Amino acid sequence: MASFIQELWESIFTPGPTPTLLIATNVTFATLQVVLAGLLFATYSIHFVILSVLCGGLWAAINWFARELKEHQLQEEEKARRAKAAIPPVVSEDSETEVEGTAASTGSIGRKEPPPKVEAISHEVEPVEAQGELKHRLVVEEALSQGAKSSVSTEDEWERVSENENDKDK
């Protein structure tokens, strides 16, 4: 029992459904179904029938999902095995083994290509040239202060309602 609890704790941190986690889930749902059945017979309430149906649906969905994940993992492993088997091993046609550097493009042993030029990389931030013009938003702020954008507020609405009620009372 102690090893099962330890495996259950470790399976929480393992991705995917583990057998230990599935056993614990199934035992928990079975116990919940027994409790719901007992409460149904004790109270004869329709609520426990509905809860039992929901519990059974969730239980079946979890087990179905776990099976689908397992099948998907098996298919992925099979694809990986096929891909590994399909790649032929790299066979070198050269009978000579070069110890230093890379093979020359002309095929001669004594010549080597010059190493590629490495450009200096700047580690400083360079300013980006401005593209287009900057637009000031003063016009928008003025329009908001004049009430052009949102002229109706909640407070104004309440004032109108209270004015209308006062007019009705007169």
GROMACS .gro file of C-alpha atoms in nm:
model
  170
    1MET     CA    1   0.000   0.000   0.000
    2ALA     CA    2   0.284   0.239   0.082
    3SER     CA    3   0.450   0.169  -0.252
    4PHE     CA    4   0.120   0.236  -0.433
    5ILE     CA    5   0.087   0.576  -0.265
    6GLN     CA    6   0.448   0.657  -0.347
    7GLU     CA    7   0.394   0.556  -0.712
    8LEU     CA    8   0.073   0.759  -0.719
    9TRP     CA    9   0.257   1.066  -0.589
   10GLU     CA   10   0.532   1.022  -0.851
   11SER     CA   11   0.278   0.965  -1.130
   12ILE     CA   12   0.131   1.308  -1.066
   13PHE     CA   13   0.454   1.463  -1.192
   14THR     CA   14   0.484   1.224  -1.490
   15PRO     CA   15   0.329   1.346  -1.814
   16GLY     CA   16   0.048   1.133  -1.954
   17PRO     CA   17  -0.177   0.881  -1.786
   18THR     CA   18   0.019   0.627  -1.583
   19PRO     CA   19  -0.127   0.291  -1.476
   20THR     CA   20  -0.110   0.390  -1.109
   21LEU     CA   21  -0.301   0.711  -1.173
   22LEU     CA   22  -0.565   0.527  -1.377
   23ILE     CA   23  -0.616   0.269  -1.102
   24ALA     CA   24  -0.657   0.544  -0.842
   25THR     CA   25  -0.902   0.728  -1.069
   26ASN     CA   26  -1.111   0.418  -1.132
   27VAL     CA   27  -1.123   0.326  -0.762
   28THR     CA   28  -1.225   0.681  -0.674
   29PHE     CA   29  -1.506   0.689  -0.930
   30ALA     CA   30  -1.629   0.343  -0.826
   31THR     CA   31  -1.639   0.455  -0.462
   32LEU     CA   32  -1.826   0.770  -0.562
   33GLN     CA   33  -2.082   0.561  -0.751
   34VAL     CA   34  -2.134   0.340  -0.444
   35VAL     CA   35  -2.183   0.648  -0.224
   36LEU     CA   36  -2.430   0.799  -0.472
   37ALA     CA   37  -2.621   0.470  -0.493
   38GLY     CA   38  -2.639   0.454  -0.112
   39LEU     CA   39  -2.768   0.808  -0.093
   40LEU     CA   40  -3.022   0.734  -0.366
   41PHE     CA   41  -3.164   0.437  -0.174
   42ALA     CA   42  -3.160   0.635   0.151
   43THR     CA   43  -3.337   0.945   0.017
   44TYR     CA   44  -3.505   0.839  -0.310
   45SER     CA   45  -3.399   1.175  -0.455
   46ILE     CA   46  -3.370   1.221  -0.830
   47HIS     CA   47  -3.065   1.439  -0.770
   48PHE     CA   48  -2.851   1.137  -0.690
   49VAL     CA   49  -2.957   0.966  -1.013
   50ILE     CA   50  -2.850   1.273  -1.208
   51LEU     CA   51  -2.522   1.296  -1.017
   52SER     CA   52  -2.459   0.926  -1.077
   53VAL     CA   53  -2.516   0.967  -1.452
   54LEU     CA   54  -2.281   1.266  -1.461
   55CYS     CA   55  -2.022   1.074  -1.261
   56GLY     CA   56  -2.048   0.774  -1.494
   57GLY     CA   57  -2.012   0.994  -1.801
   58LEU     CA   58  -1.705   1.165  -1.664
   59TRP     CA   59  -1.559   0.829  -1.562
   60ALA     CA   60  -1.609   0.687  -1.911
   61ALA     CA   61  -1.469   1.001  -2.075
   62ILE     CA   62  -1.152   0.992  -1.865
   63ASN     CA   63  -1.091   0.625  -1.946
   64TRP     CA   64  -1.161   0.684  -2.316
   65PHE     CA   65  -0.918   0.977  -2.322
   66ALA     CA   66  -0.647   0.771  -2.150
   67ARG     CA   67  -0.691   0.492  -2.408
   68GLU     CA   68  -0.669   0.741  -2.695
   69LEU     CA   69  -0.349   0.891  -2.551
   70LYS     CA   70  -0.195   0.547  -2.518
   71GLU     CA   71  -0.285   0.459  -2.879
   72HIS     CA   72  -0.142   0.789  -3.001
   73GLN     CA   73   0.182   0.728  -2.812
   74LEU     CA   74   0.211   0.381  -2.965
   75GLN     CA   75   0.153   0.523  -3.314
   76GLU     CA   76   0.419   0.789  -3.258
   77GLU     CA   77   0.668   0.528  -3.138
   78GLU     CA   78   0.593   0.315  -3.444
   79LYS     CA   79   0.645   0.615  -3.675
   80ALA     CA   80   0.976   0.689  -3.504
   81ARG     CA   81   1.088   0.326  -3.549
   82ARG     CA   82   0.989   0.332  -3.917
   83ALA     CA   83   1.168   0.661  -3.973
   84LYS     CA   84   1.479   0.526  -3.805
   85ALA     CA   85   1.470   0.211  -4.018
   86ALA     CA   86   1.406   0.406  -4.340
   87ILE     CA   87   1.714   0.629  -4.306
   88PRO     CA   88   2.007   0.446  -4.466
   89PRO     CA   89   2.339   0.468  -4.287
   90VAL     CA   90   2.577   0.727  -4.432
   91VAL     CA   91   2.850   0.554  -4.629
   92SER     CA   92   3.151   0.755  -4.734
   93GLU     CA   93   3.280   0.693  -5.084
   94ASP     CA   94   3.614   0.852  -5.005
   95SER     CA   95   3.886   0.610  -4.920
   96GLU     CA   96   4.097   0.879  -4.762
   97THR     CA   97   4.039   1.001  -4.411
   98GLU     CA   98   4.105   1.364  -4.339
   99VAL     CA   99   4.216   1.443  -3.990
  100GLU     CA  100   4.216   1.823  -3.990
  101GLY     CA  101   3.963   2.063  -4.134
  102THR     CA  102   3.702   1.998  -4.397
  103ALA     CA  103   3.736   1.838  -4.737
  104ALA     CA  104   3.858   2.073  -5.008
  105SER     CA  105   3.620   2.151  -5.289
  106THR     CA  106   3.883   2.067  -5.555
  107GLY     CA  107   3.955   1.730  -5.401
  108SER     CA  108   4.330   1.783  -5.364
  109ILE     CA  109   4.485   1.689  -5.033
  110GLY     CA  110   4.736   1.972  -4.991
  111ARG     CA  111   4.499   2.263  -5.044
  112LYS     CA  112   4.261   2.400  -4.788
  113GLU     CA  113   3.990   2.657  -4.830
  114PRO     CA  114   4.040   2.976  -4.637
  115PRO     CA  115   3.821   2.996  -4.328
  116PRO     CA  116   3.503   3.194  -4.377
  117LYS     CA  117   3.526   3.559  -4.286
  118VAL     CA  118   3.353   3.648  -3.964
  119GLU     CA  119   3.209   3.996  -3.965
  120ALA     CA  120   3.240   4.203  -3.654
  121ILE     CA  121   2.922   4.197  -3.454
  122SER     CA  122   2.822   4.510  -3.272
  123HIS     CA  123   2.703   4.458  -2.918
  124GLU     CA  124   2.580   4.816  -2.888
  125VAL     CA  125   2.227   4.929  -2.952
  126GLU     CA  126   2.199   5.127  -3.272
  127PRO     CA  127   1.914   5.374  -3.317
  128VAL     CA  128   1.661   5.284  -3.580
  129GLU     CA  129   1.586   5.541  -3.845
  130ALA     CA  130   1.250   5.707  -3.800
  131GLN     CA  131   0.994   5.597  -4.056
  132GLY     CA  132   0.702   5.827  -4.117
  133GLU     CA  133   0.589   6.110  -3.898
  134LEU     CA  134   0.488   6.111  -3.536
  135LYS     CA  135   0.135   6.227  -3.474
  136HIS     CA  136   0.048   6.417  -3.163
  137ARG     CA  137  -0.273   6.312  -2.993
  138LEU     CA  138  -0.370   6.649  -2.854
  139VAL     CA  139  -0.671   6.661  -3.084
  140VAL     CA  140  -0.812   6.341  -2.935
  141GLU     CA  141  -0.761   6.460  -2.578
  142GLU     CA  142  -0.938   6.790  -2.656
  143ALA     CA  143  -1.229   6.603  -2.812
  144LEU     CA  144  -1.263   6.384  -2.504
  145SER     CA  145  -1.264   6.684  -2.274
  146GLN     CA  146  -1.537   6.848  -2.484
  147GLY     CA  147  -1.747   6.534  -2.472
  148ALA     CA  148  -1.736   6.450  -2.843
  149LYS     CA  149  -1.625   6.092  -2.794
  150SER     CA  150  -1.833   5.986  -2.495
  151SER     CA  151  -2.081   6.250  -2.403
  152VAL     CA  152  -2.313   6.029  -2.201
  153SER     CA  153  -2.205   5.900  -1.865
  154THR     CA  154  -2.394   5.705  -1.604
  155GLU     CA  155  -2.423   6.010  -1.383
  156ASP     CA  156  -2.578   6.210  -1.668
  157GLU     CA  157  -2.826   5.932  -1.729
  158TRP     CA  158  -2.933   5.929  -1.364
  159GLU     CA  159  -2.978   6.305  -1.373
  160ARG     CA  160  -3.203   6.272  -1.679
  161VAL     CA  161  -3.407   5.997  -1.514
  162SER     CA  162  -3.454   6.200  -1.199
  163GLU     CA  163  -3.553   6.507  -1.405
  164ASN     CA  164  -3.809   6.299  -1.595
  165GLU     CA  165  -3.953   6.166  -1.269
  166ASN     CA  166  -3.978   6.520  -1.132
  167ASP     CA  167  -4.159   6.632  -1.448
  168LYS     CA  168  -4.405   6.341  -1.414
  169ASP     CA  169  -4.481   6.432  -1.052
  170LYS     CA  170  -4.581   6.788  -1.148
   0.00000   0.00000   0.00000
